[in-house]
CSV table of C-alpha atoms in Angstrom, one decimal:
chain,number,residue,atom,x,y,z
A,27,MET,CA,228.9,143.4,-121.7
A,28,LEU,CA,226.0,143.2,-119.2
A,29,VAL,CA,224.0,145.5,-116.9
A,30,SER,CA,225.3,145.3,-113.3
A,31,PRO,CA,222.7,143.5,-111.1
A,32,ASN,CA,223.2,146.4,-108.7
A,33,THR,CA,222.0,149.0,-111.1
A,34,VAL,CA,218.6,150.6,-110.4
A,35,THR,CA,216.7,153.0,-112.6
A,36,PHE,CA,214.5,155.5,-110.9
A,37,SER,CA,211.9,157.7,-112.6
A,38,VAL,CA,211.5,161.1,-111.1
A,39,GLU,CA,209.0,163.9,-111.8
A,40,LEU,CA,210.7,167.3,-111.4
A,41,PRO,CA,209.2,170.8,-111.6
A,42,GLU,CA,208.8,172.2,-115.1
A,43,GLY,CA,212.0,173.9,-116.3
A,44,THR,CA,214.3,172.2,-113.8
A,45,LEU,CA,216.2,170.4,-116.6
A,46,ASP,CA,216.8,170.7,-120.3
A,47,PRO,CA,213.8,168.9,-122.1
A,48,ALA,CA,216.4,166.6,-123.7
A,49,TYR,CA,216.5,164.8,-120.3
A,50,LEU,CA,212.8,164.1,-120.2
A,51,ASP,CA,211.2,160.8,-121.3
A,52,GLU,CA,207.9,160.4,-123.0
A,53,SER,CA,206.1,160.7,-119.7
A,54,GLY,CA,207.8,164.0,-118.8
A,55,LYS,CA,210.0,162.4,-116.1
A,56,VAL,CA,213.7,162.1,-115.8
A,57,SER,CA,215.7,158.9,-115.3
A,58,VAL,CA,218.2,158.5,-112.5
A,59,LEU,CA,220.6,155.6,-112.5
A,60,ALA,CA,222.1,154.5,-109.2
A,61,ASN,CA,224.5,151.7,-108.3
A,62,ALA,CA,225.4,151.4,-104.6
A,63,VAL,CA,228.4,149.2,-105.4
A,64,SER,CA,230.1,151.6,-107.7
A,65,GLY,CA,228.8,154.5,-105.5
A,66,SER,CA,227.4,156.3,-108.6
A,67,MET,CA,224.1,158.2,-109.0
A,68,ASP,CA,223.4,160.1,-112.3
A,69,ILE,CA,220.7,161.8,-114.2
A,70,VAL,CA,220.7,160.3,-117.6
A,71,THR,CA,219.1,161.0,-121.0
A,72,PRO,CA,216.5,158.8,-122.7
A,73,ALA,CA,219.3,157.8,-125.1
A,74,GLU,CA,221.4,156.5,-122.3
A,75,VAL,CA,218.5,154.6,-120.8
A,76,ALA,CA,217.8,153.0,-124.2
A,77,VAL,CA,221.5,151.9,-124.5
A,78,LEU,CA,221.3,150.4,-121.0
A,79,GLU,CA,218.2,148.4,-122.0
A,80,ARG,CA,219.8,147.2,-125.2
A,81,VAL,CA,222.8,146.0,-123.3
A,82,ARG,CA,220.4,144.2,-120.9
A,83,ALA,CA,218.8,142.5,-123.9
A,84,GLY,CA,222.1,141.3,-125.2
A,85,ASP,CA,222.4,143.7,-128.1
A,86,ALA,CA,226.1,144.2,-129.0
A,87,ALA,CA,225.5,146.9,-131.6
A,88,VAL,CA,225.2,149.9,-129.2
A,89,ASP,CA,226.7,153.4,-129.2
A,90,ARG,CA,230.2,152.9,-127.9
A,91,GLU,CA,230.6,156.4,-126.5
A,92,LEU,CA,227.4,156.0,-124.4
A,93,VAL,CA,228.4,152.5,-123.2
A,94,ALA,CA,231.8,153.8,-122.2
A,95,GLY,CA,230.2,156.3,-119.9
A,96,LEU,CA,227.9,153.7,-118.4
A,97,LEU,CA,230.8,151.4,-117.9
A,98,GLU,CA,233.0,154.1,-116.2
A,99,ARG,CA,230.2,154.8,-113.7
A,100,GLY,CA,229.6,151.1,-113.0
A,101,TYR,CA,226.1,150.7,-114.5
A,102,VAL,CA,227.3,148.1,-116.9
A,103,CYS,CA,230.2,145.7,-116.6
A,104,THR,CA,232.2,143.3,-118.7
A,105,ASP,CA,232.9,140.5,-116.2
A,106,PRO,CA,230.2,139.2,-113.8
A,107,VAL,CA,232.8,137.5,-111.6
A,108,GLU,CA,234.6,140.8,-111.1
A,109,GLU,CA,231.3,142.5,-110.4
A,110,GLU,CA,230.4,139.9,-107.8
A,111,ALA,CA,233.8,140.4,-106.2
A,112,ARG,CA,233.3,144.1,-105.9
A,113,TYR,CA,229.9,143.5,-104.3
A,114,ARG,CA,231.5,141.0,-101.9
A,115,ALA,CA,234.3,143.4,-101.0
A,116,ILE,CA,231.7,146.0,-99.9
A,117,VAL,CA,229.7,143.5,-97.9
A,118,ASP,CA,232.8,142.0,-96.2
A,119,GLY,CA,234.2,145.5,-95.7
A,120,TYR,CA,231.0,146.7,-94.1
A,121,PHE,CA,230.9,143.9,-91.5
A,122,GLN,CA,234.6,144.1,-90.8
A,123,ALA,CA,234.0,147.8,-90.1
A,124,ILE,CA,231.2,146.8,-87.7
A,125,GLN,CA,233.5,144.5,-85.8
A,126,GLU,CA,235.8,147.4,-85.2
A,127,ALA,CA,233.2,150.0,-84.6
A,128,PRO,CA,232.0,151.4,-81.2
A,129,PHE,CA,229.6,149.1,-79.3
A,130,GLN,CA,226.7,150.7,-77.5
A,131,PHE,CA,225.7,149.3,-74.1
A,132,MET,CA,222.4,150.8,-72.7
A,133,PHE,CA,221.8,150.9,-68.9
A,134,ILE,CA,218.2,151.1,-67.8
A,135,PRO,CA,218.2,151.9,-64.0
A,136,SER,CA,214.4,151.5,-64.1
A,137,PHE,CA,211.5,151.6,-66.5
A,138,VAL,CA,209.7,154.3,-64.5
A,139,CYS,CA,209.0,157.6,-66.4
A,140,ASN,CA,207.4,160.8,-65.1
A,141,LEU,CA,205.7,161.5,-68.5
A,142,ALA,CA,202.6,159.9,-70.1
A,143,CYS,CA,203.3,160.2,-73.8
A,144,PRO,CA,200.5,158.4,-75.7
A,145,TYR,CA,202.8,156.8,-78.3
A,146,CYS,CA,205.4,155.4,-75.9
A,147,PHE,CA,206.5,152.0,-76.9
A,148,GLU,CA,207.2,151.0,-73.3
A,149,GLY,CA,203.6,151.7,-72.3
A,150,GLU,CA,202.6,150.1,-69.1
A,151,LEU,CA,206.2,149.3,-68.1
A,152,THR,CA,206.8,153.0,-67.2
A,153,THR,CA,204.3,153.0,-64.3
A,154,ARG,CA,205.9,150.4,-62.0
A,155,SER,CA,209.4,148.9,-62.3
A,156,PRO,CA,212.1,147.0,-60.4
A,157,ARG,CA,215.4,148.9,-59.9
A,158,MET,CA,219.0,148.2,-60.8
A,159,ASP,CA,220.9,148.0,-57.5
A,160,GLU,CA,224.6,148.5,-57.1
A,161,GLU,CA,225.4,144.8,-57.5
A,162,MET,CA,223.4,144.6,-60.8
A,163,ILE,CA,225.1,147.7,-62.2
A,164,GLU,CA,228.5,146.2,-61.5
A,165,ALA,CA,227.4,142.9,-63.0
A,166,ALA,CA,226.4,144.7,-66.2
A,167,PHE,CA,229.8,146.3,-66.5
A,168,ASP,CA,231.5,143.0,-65.9
A,169,THR,CA,229.6,141.3,-68.8
A,170,ILE,CA,230.6,143.9,-71.4
A,171,PRO,CA,233.9,142.2,-72.4
A,172,GLU,CA,232.1,138.8,-72.7
A,173,ILE,CA,229.3,140.2,-74.9
A,174,GLN,CA,231.8,142.0,-77.1
A,175,ASP,CA,233.7,138.7,-77.4
A,176,ARG,CA,230.5,136.9,-78.4
A,177,HIS,CA,229.9,139.5,-81.0
A,178,GLN,CA,233.5,139.4,-82.2
A,179,ASN,CA,233.6,143.1,-81.7
A,180,SER,CA,236.9,144.9,-80.8
A,181,GLY,CA,235.6,148.4,-80.9
A,182,PRO,CA,235.5,150.8,-77.9
A,183,PRO,CA,232.4,150.4,-75.7
A,184,TYR,CA,230.3,153.4,-75.0
A,185,ILE,CA,227.5,153.7,-72.5
A,186,THR,CA,224.0,155.1,-72.9
A,187,LEU,CA,221.7,156.0,-70.1
A,188,PHE,CA,218.2,154.8,-71.1
A,189,GLY,CA,214.8,154.3,-69.5
A,190,GLY,CA,211.9,154.7,-68.8
A,191,GLU,CA,213.4,158.1,-67.9
A,192,PRO,CA,217.0,157.7,-66.7
A,193,LEU,CA,217.3,161.3,-65.4
A,194,LEU,CA,214.5,161.3,-62.9
A,195,ASP,CA,215.3,163.7,-60.1
A,196,THR,CA,214.9,161.3,-57.3
A,197,PRO,CA,217.4,160.0,-54.7
A,198,TYR,CA,217.4,156.5,-56.0
A,199,GLN,CA,217.8,157.5,-59.7
A,200,ARG,CA,220.5,160.1,-58.9
A,201,GLY,CA,222.5,157.4,-57.0
A,202,ALA,CA,222.1,154.8,-59.7
A,203,VAL,CA,223.0,157.2,-62.5
A,204,GLU,CA,226.1,158.4,-60.7
A,205,GLN,CA,227.2,154.8,-60.2
A,206,ILE,CA,226.8,154.2,-63.9
A,207,LEU,CA,228.6,157.4,-64.8
A,208,ARG,CA,231.4,156.7,-62.4
A,209,GLY,CA,231.8,153.2,-63.6
A,210,SER,CA,232.0,154.4,-67.2
A,211,TYR,CA,234.5,157.1,-66.4
A,212,ASP,CA,236.8,154.8,-64.4
A,213,ARG,CA,236.8,152.3,-67.4
A,214,GLY,CA,237.3,155.0,-70.0
A,215,TYR,CA,233.9,154.5,-71.6
A,216,PRO,CA,232.2,157.5,-73.2
A,217,VAL,CA,228.7,158.2,-72.0
A,218,THR,CA,225.5,159.5,-73.7
A,219,ALA,CA,222.0,159.7,-72.4
A,220,ILE,CA,218.5,159.5,-73.9
A,221,THR,CA,216.2,161.6,-71.8
A,222,ASN,CA,212.8,163.3,-71.9
A,223,GLY,CA,214.8,166.4,-70.7
A,224,VAL,CA,212.5,167.7,-68.0
A,225,ALA,CA,215.2,167.3,-65.3
A,226,LEU,CA,218.2,167.4,-67.6
A,227,ASP,CA,219.4,170.8,-66.3
A,228,ALA,CA,219.6,169.4,-62.7
A,229,TYR,CA,221.9,166.6,-63.9
A,230,VAL,CA,224.2,168.8,-66.0
A,231,PRO,CA,226.8,169.2,-63.2
A,232,MET,CA,227.0,165.4,-62.7
A,233,LEU,CA,227.1,164.7,-66.4
A,234,LEU,CA,230.0,167.1,-66.8
A,235,LYS,CA,231.8,165.7,-63.8
A,236,TYR,CA,232.0,162.3,-65.5
A,237,GLY,CA,232.6,163.4,-69.0
A,238,CYS,CA,229.1,162.8,-70.6
A,239,GLU,CA,229.5,163.9,-74.2
A,240,GLU,CA,226.0,163.9,-75.6
A,241,VAL,CA,222.3,163.8,-74.7
A,242,GLN,CA,219.2,163.2,-76.8
A,243,VAL,CA,215.9,164.9,-75.8
A,244,SER,CA,212.6,165.2,-77.6
A,245,LEU,CA,210.4,168.1,-78.6
A,246,ASP,CA,207.4,167.5,-80.7
A,247,GLY,CA,206.8,171.0,-82.1
A,248,THR,CA,205.8,174.3,-80.6
A,249,PRO,CA,204.3,174.4,-77.1
A,250,ARG,CA,200.7,174.2,-78.4
A,251,THR,CA,201.5,170.8,-80.0
A,252,HIS,CA,204.1,169.4,-77.7
A,253,ASP,CA,202.1,170.1,-74.6
A,254,THR,CA,199.2,168.1,-75.8
A,255,ARG,CA,201.2,164.9,-75.8
A,256,ARG,CA,204.5,165.0,-73.9
A,257,VAL,CA,203.0,165.8,-70.6
A,258,PHE,CA,203.4,164.8,-66.9
A,259,ARG,CA,201.1,162.1,-65.6
A,260,ASN,CA,199.0,164.8,-64.0
A,261,GLY,CA,198.7,166.5,-67.4
A,262,LYS,CA,201.0,169.4,-66.7
A,263,PRO,CA,203.1,170.7,-69.7
A,264,THR,CA,206.8,170.1,-70.2
A,265,PHE,CA,207.9,172.3,-73.1
A,266,GLU,CA,209.4,175.1,-71.1
A,267,LEU,CA,211.3,172.7,-68.8
A,268,ILE,CA,212.8,170.9,-71.7
A,269,GLU,CA,213.6,174.1,-73.5
A,270,ARG,CA,215.5,175.3,-70.5
A,271,SER,CA,217.3,172.0,-70.1
A,272,ILE,CA,218.5,172.2,-73.7
A,273,ASP,CA,219.9,175.7,-73.3
A,274,VAL,CA,221.6,174.8,-70.0
A,275,ALA,CA,223.2,171.6,-71.4
A,276,ALA,CA,224.3,173.2,-74.6
A,277,GLU,CA,225.8,176.2,-73.0
A,278,ALA,CA,227.7,173.9,-70.6
A,279,GLY,CA,229.3,172.2,-73.6
A,280,ILE,CA,227.3,169.0,-73.9
A,281,ARG,CA,226.1,168.1,-77.4
A,282,VAL,CA,222.3,168.0,-77.5
A,283,LEU,CA,220.4,166.1,-80.1
A,284,ILE,CA,216.8,167.2,-80.4
A,285,ARG,CA,214.5,164.5,-81.8
A,286,VAL,CA,211.3,165.9,-83.3
A,287,LEU,CA,208.7,163.2,-83.5
A,288,VAL,CA,206.4,163.7,-86.5
A,289,ASP,CA,202.9,162.3,-87.0
A,290,GLU,CA,199.6,163.5,-88.5
A,291,ASP,CA,199.0,165.7,-85.4
A,292,SER,CA,202.4,167.5,-85.5
A,293,VAL,CA,203.4,167.6,-89.2
A,294,ASP,CA,201.7,170.9,-89.9
A,295,ASP,CA,203.3,172.5,-86.8
A,296,MET,CA,206.9,172.0,-88.1
A,297,PRO,CA,207.2,175.3,-89.9
A,298,ARG,CA,206.3,177.2,-86.8
A,299,PHE,CA,208.7,175.1,-84.7
A,300,ALA,CA,211.5,175.8,-87.2
A,301,GLU,CA,210.9,179.5,-86.8
A,302,PHE,CA,211.0,179.0,-83.0
A,303,ALA,CA,214.3,177.0,-83.3
A,304,GLN,CA,215.8,179.7,-85.5
A,305,ALA,CA,214.8,182.5,-83.1
A,306,LYS,CA,216.4,180.5,-80.2
A,307,GLY,CA,219.7,180.2,-82.1
A,308,TRP,CA,219.5,176.4,-82.1
A,309,LEU,CA,219.9,176.0,-85.9
A,310,ASP,CA,223.4,177.5,-85.8
A,311,HIS,CA,224.4,176.4,-82.4
A,312,PRO,CA,227.6,174.2,-82.5
A,313,LYS,CA,226.3,172.0,-79.8
A,314,ILE,CA,222.7,171.4,-81.0
A,315,ARG,CA,221.4,169.3,-83.8
A,316,LEU,CA,217.7,168.6,-84.6
A,317,PHE,CA,216.4,165.5,-86.5
A,318,ASN,CA,213.1,163.9,-87.1
A,319,GLY,CA,211.5,160.6,-86.4
A,320,PHE,CA,208.0,159.2,-87.0
A,321,THR,CA,205.5,157.8,-84.5
A,322,LYS,CA,205.0,154.0,-85.2
A,323,ALA,CA,202.7,151.2,-84.3
A,324,THR,CA,204.0,149.1,-81.4
A,325,THR,CA,201.8,146.0,-81.4
A,326,PHE,CA,204.6,143.9,-82.9
A,327,LEU,CA,206.3,144.1,-79.5
A,328,TYR,CA,203.7,141.8,-78.0
A,329,VAL,CA,203.9,139.1,-80.7
A,330,THR,CA,205.4,135.7,-79.9
A,331,PRO,CA,206.3,133.0,-82.5
A,332,ASP,CA,203.6,130.6,-81.2
A,333,HIS,CA,200.8,133.0,-82.0
A,334,PRO,CA,198.6,131.9,-84.9
A,335,GLU,CA,200.0,133.1,-88.2
A,336,GLU,CA,197.2,135.5,-89.0
A,337,LYS,CA,197.4,137.1,-85.6
A,338,ARG,CA,201.2,137.5,-86.0
A,339,LYS,CA,200.9,139.2,-89.3
A,340,ARG,CA,198.0,141.4,-88.2
A,341,MET,CA,199.8,142.6,-85.1
A,342,VAL,CA,203.1,143.3,-87.0
A,343,ARG,CA,201.4,144.9,-90.0
A,344,GLY,CA,201.7,148.7,-90.3
A,345,ASP,CA,204.5,151.0,-89.2
A,346,VAL,CA,204.2,154.6,-90.2
A,347,LYS,CA,200.6,155.6,-91.0
A,348,ALA,CA,199.7,155.6,-94.6
A,349,GLY,CA,200.2,159.0,-96.2
A,350,LEU,CA,202.3,160.5,-93.4
A,351,GLN,CA,205.7,160.5,-95.2
A,352,GLU,CA,204.1,162.0,-98.3
A,353,ALA,CA,202.5,164.8,-96.1
A,354,PHE,CA,205.9,165.3,-94.5
A,355,TRP,CA,207.7,165.8,-97.8
A,356,ARG,CA,205.0,168.2,-99.1
A,357,MET,CA,205.4,170.2,-95.9
A,358,VAL,CA,209.3,170.3,-96.1
A,359,GLN,CA,209.2,171.2,-99.8
A,360,GLN,CA,207.1,174.2,-99.0
A,361,ASN,CA,209.2,175.2,-96.0
A,362,PRO,CA,213.0,175.5,-96.6
A,363,LEU,CA,213.6,176.4,-93.0
A,364,VAL,CA,212.3,173.0,-91.9
A,365,ASP,CA,214.7,171.4,-94.3
A,366,ARG,CA,217.5,173.4,-92.8
A,367,MET,CA,216.4,172.4,-89.4
A,368,LEU,CA,215.9,168.6,-89.9
A,369,GLN,CA,217.9,167.8,-93.1
A,370,PRO,CA,215.6,164.8,-93.6
A,371,ASP,CA,217.1,161.7,-95.3
A,372,LEU,CA,214.6,158.9,-95.2
A,373,ALA,CA,216.2,157.1,-98.2
A,374,ARG,CA,219.8,157.8,-97.1
A,375,ILE,CA,220.7,159.5,-100.3
A,376,ARG,CA,221.0,163.1,-99.2
A,377,SER,CA,224.8,163.4,-99.1
A,378,ALA,CA,225.1,161.6,-102.4
A,379,VAL,CA,222.7,164.1,-104.1
A,380,LEU,CA,223.6,167.3,-102.4
A,381,GLU,CA,227.3,166.9,-101.5
A,382,GLY,CA,228.6,164.7,-104.3
A,383,ASP,CA,229.3,162.0,-101.8
A,384,ARG,CA,229.4,158.4,-103.0
A,385,LEU,CA,226.1,156.6,-102.8
A,386,ARG,CA,226.2,154.4,-99.7
A,387,PRO,CA,224.7,151.0,-99.8
A,388,ASN,CA,222.3,150.2,-96.9
A,389,LEU,CA,223.3,146.6,-96.1
A,390,GLN,CA,221.6,146.4,-92.8
A,391,GLY,CA,218.6,148.4,-91.9
A,392,CYS,CA,219.2,148.5,-88.2
A,393,SER,CA,222.4,148.5,-86.0
A,394,ALA,CA,220.6,146.8,-83.1
A,395,GLY,CA,221.6,143.3,-84.2
A,396,THR,CA,225.3,143.9,-84.4
A,397,SER,CA,226.4,146.7,-82.1
A,398,VAL,CA,223.7,147.4,-79.4
A,399,VAL,CA,222.9,145.7,-76.1
A,400,ALA,CA,220.5,146.9,-73.4
A,401,PHE,CA,220.7,145.9,-69.7
A,402,ASP,CA,217.2,146.1,-68.0
A,403,PRO,CA,216.4,146.3,-64.3
A,404,ASN,CA,215.1,142.7,-64.4
A,405,GLY,CA,218.7,141.4,-65.1
A,406,LYS,CA,217.9,140.6,-68.8
A,407,ILE,CA,219.8,141.5,-71.9
A,408,TYR,CA,218.1,142.9,-75.0
A,409,GLY,CA,219.4,143.6,-78.5
A,410,CYS,CA,217.0,146.3,-79.5
A,411,PRO,CA,216.0,149.2,-77.2
A,412,GLU,CA,212.4,149.1,-78.5
A,413,THR,CA,212.0,145.5,-77.2
A,414,VAL,CA,213.2,146.0,-73.6
A,415,GLY,CA,211.0,144.6,-70.9
A,416,ARG,CA,209.4,142.1,-73.3
A,417,PRO,CA,210.8,138.7,-72.2
A,418,GLN,CA,210.2,137.0,-75.5
A,419,HIS,CA,212.8,139.4,-77.0
A,420,ALA,CA,215.5,138.9,-74.3
A,421,CYS,CA,218.7,137.4,-75.6
A,422,GLY,CA,220.2,136.5,-72.3
A,423,THR,CA,220.8,137.6,-68.7
A,424,PHE,CA,223.5,139.6,-66.9
A,425,TYR,CA,222.3,139.1,-63.4
A,426,PRO,CA,222.3,137.0,-61.2
A,427,GLU,CA,224.4,135.1,-63.7
A,428,PHE,CA,225.4,135.6,-67.3
A,429,SER,CA,223.7,133.7,-70.0
A,430,TYR,CA,223.5,134.3,-73.8
A,431,ALA,CA,220.8,132.9,-76.1
A,432,ALA,CA,223.0,132.3,-79.1
A,433,GLY,CA,220.1,130.5,-81.0
A,434,TYR,CA,218.1,133.7,-80.9
A,435,ARG,CA,220.9,136.3,-81.1
A,436,ASP,CA,223.3,134.9,-83.7
A,437,PRO,CA,220.8,134.7,-86.6
A,438,TRP,CA,219.8,138.2,-85.8
A,439,ARG,CA,223.4,139.4,-85.5
A,440,HIS,CA,224.4,137.9,-88.9
A,441,ARG,CA,221.2,138.9,-90.8
A,442,HIS,CA,221.7,141.1,-93.8
A,443,VAL,CA,220.8,141.4,-97.5
A,444,ASP,CA,222.5,138.1,-98.4
A,445,THR,CA,221.0,135.9,-95.6
A,446,VAL,CA,217.4,136.7,-96.4
A,447,PRO,CA,216.5,134.6,-99.4
A,448,MET,CA,213.8,137.0,-100.7
A,449,CYS,CA,216.4,139.8,-100.7
A,450,ARG,CA,219.2,138.2,-102.6
A,451,ASP,CA,218.0,138.9,-106.1
A,452,CYS,CA,216.0,142.0,-105.2
A,453,ASN,CA,217.0,145.0,-107.4
A,454,VAL,CA,216.6,147.6,-104.7
A,455,LYS,CA,218.0,145.6,-101.7
A,456,LEU,CA,220.9,148.0,-101.2
A,457,PHE,CA,218.4,150.8,-100.6
A,458,CYS,CA,216.3,149.1,-97.9
A,459,GLY,CA,218.8,147.3,-95.7
A,460,GLY,CA,217.6,143.8,-96.5
A,461,GLY,CA,214.3,142.5,-95.3
A,462,GLY,CA,213.1,145.4,-93.1
A,463,CYS,CA,213.0,145.4,-89.3
A,464,PRO,CA,214.6,142.1,-88.0
A,465,ILE,CA,212.3,142.0,-85.0
A,466,LYS,CA,209.2,142.4,-87.1
A,467,ALA,CA,210.4,139.7,-89.5
A,468,TRP,CA,211.1,137.4,-86.5
A,469,ALA,CA,207.6,138.1,-85.0
A,470,ALA,CA,205.7,137.9,-88.3
A,471,ASN,CA,207.3,134.7,-89.5
A,472,GLY,CA,207.2,132.5,-86.4
A,473,GLY,CA,210.7,133.1,-85.0
A,474,ASP,CA,212.8,133.1,-88.2
A,475,PHE,CA,215.2,136.1,-88.5
A,476,ASN,CA,216.3,135.1,-92.1
A,477,THR,CA,212.9,136.0,-93.5
A,478,CYS,CA,211.6,139.3,-94.8
A,479,TYR,CA,209.4,142.0,-93.3
A,480,CYS,CA,209.6,144.9,-95.7
A,481,PRO,CA,207.4,147.1,-97.8
A,482,LYS,CA,206.9,146.1,-101.4
A,483,VAL,CA,209.7,146.8,-103.8
A,484,SER,CA,207.5,149.4,-105.4
A,485,SER,CA,207.2,151.2,-102.0
A,486,ILE,CA,211.0,151.3,-101.6
A,487,THR,CA,211.4,152.6,-105.1
A,488,THR,CA,208.8,155.3,-104.4
A,489,ARG,CA,210.5,156.3,-101.2
A,490,VAL,CA,213.8,156.9,-103.2
A,491,GLU,CA,212.0,158.6,-106.1
A,492,THR,CA,210.1,160.9,-103.7
A,493,GLN,CA,213.3,162.1,-102.0
A,494,LEU,CA,215.0,162.5,-105.4
A,495,ALA,CA,212.1,164.7,-106.5
A,496,TYR,CA,212.8,166.8,-103.5
A,497,LEU,CA,216.6,166.9,-103.5
A,498,LEU,CA,217.5,167.1,-107.2
A,499,PRO,CA,216.2,170.7,-107.7
A,500,MET,CA,218.2,171.7,-104.7
A,501,ALA,CA,221.3,170.0,-106.1
A,502,LEU,CA,220.9,171.5,-109.6
A,503,ARG,CA,220.6,175.0,-108.1
A,504,ARG,CA,223.8,174.4,-106.1
A,505,GLN,CA,225.5,173.1,-109.3
A,506,GLN,CA,224.6,176.3,-111.1
A,507,GLU,CA,226.0,178.3,-108.2
A,508,HIS,CA,229.3,176.4,-108.3
A,509,ALA,CA,229.4,177.0,-112.1
A,510,ASN,CA,229.2,180.7,-111.5
A,511,ARG,CA,232.1,180.7,-108.9
A,512,PRO,CA,235.3,182.5,-109.9
A,513,GLU,CA,237.8,180.2,-111.6
A,514,GLY,CA,240.2,178.4,-109.3
A,515,GLU,CA,238.0,178.6,-106.2
A,516,GLU,CA,237.1,175.0,-105.1
A,517,GLY,CA,234.4,174.3,-102.5
A,518,THR,CA,233.3,171.4,-100.5
A,519,TRP,CA,231.0,170.0,-103.2
A,520,GLU,CA,233.9,169.6,-105.7
A,521,GLN,CA,236.1,168.1,-103.0
A,522,MET,CA,233.6,165.5,-102.0
A,523,THR,CA,232.9,164.7,-105.7
A,524,ARG,CA,236.5,164.1,-106.3
A,525,VAL,CA,237.4,162.3,-103.1
A,526,GLY,CA,234.2,160.6,-101.9
A,527,SER,CA,233.8,159.3,-98.3
A,528,PHE,CA,233.2,155.6,-98.4
A,529,PRO,CA,236.5,154.3,-96.9
A,530,TRP,CA,236.2,150.6,-97.8
A,531,MET,CA,235.6,151.4,-101.4
A,532,SER,CA,238.7,153.5,-101.9
């Protein structure tokens, strides 16, 4: 008998009275066991934690009843070879699923954008740019089968319009976008668009004509916050234009994803924005979904492997500003309507805690390496949309001829929790994706993808514990509501608990 190497113990502080005192340890916290291989996550008593630690120490004289429960949930095991086989089945199943999953191809007609957002990662690229002409667009389409073959991907391709701002209302841009839409439609490729939204309403008829299924736009809060940052180059506001575009697109039947970018300047505006979104009817609209992101430092995009080590690490260091995520969780905890609006899930455990879903391992922190390619107006191919236009990050060309930088792309494409040596024996590797952002790891470590750029293990643990402290009271309230339901009436929570939704583990 031994503790599974994939078992993690989290220590969570909950509001007083949330749980029976029998669950509290000496510090007044509760212990949560999690194992992303078995898919289990449970609140446990101090007695169960003590048994787990005695098993870890090799003590055979332990309470059989408690051990049986830990064994059933996968926190302890009897055969390390079988446990490794279960882990390998998940990893192999994940990457087999990726090979059969849809592959995203992003077309960038130009880098030009009509806005001047201060946090834009494309920066100076958006003021002047070459353009994709008709021949380049056709060349991009022609390389799609070859790129999928190089990636050993058999999934259906789908196209995303990207920029700069892809939906500029100019003669050139309308012509280029229509050619991309028509080419996608003729080939049977679904289309999405990522747009600032100011001219989306003008493009709705064209998007509908060629079957565009979804668009993503950004609103950074109420007008008083949004219009201090997402503005035209002459400083004019954009909120009302984007608001109108969202309504026009959604009422026309196009799904609209609204990204709300949170930073220290906008976090306190989220409650007011949630009230605005509710009044608009967006929170219950079948075609609208809101989600949040965080502003991030972008200096890593300028790093090359031949920079001195200290310069590399200094330029890559830092992502989300210190304290921002903590401030975000405090704000959400005090404002249930914001939770309803955004349903935040920074640690990717929300469905496991609230819906009874199986805990999902995070084997790869970013899909860019395996199932995303961007075509830029210089004829270059990129694997991450945040790196477009930075030649040191290009992984090939599609025009005037096709080339593929396998030495750069393949280590990135195959990178995951097992290929990064520092991650292999890490207790929380299945909660972080294995080594952090691949591009940041490559930049910080002189061009080596199989290295690590991640927060400290303690930071990953804190991230999960913070979200557990937020979600568990909600889950326990729901559990009580289900307990009070009339006998024989089964709801979604019970169904998910019984069935789970992690297909390659069934």
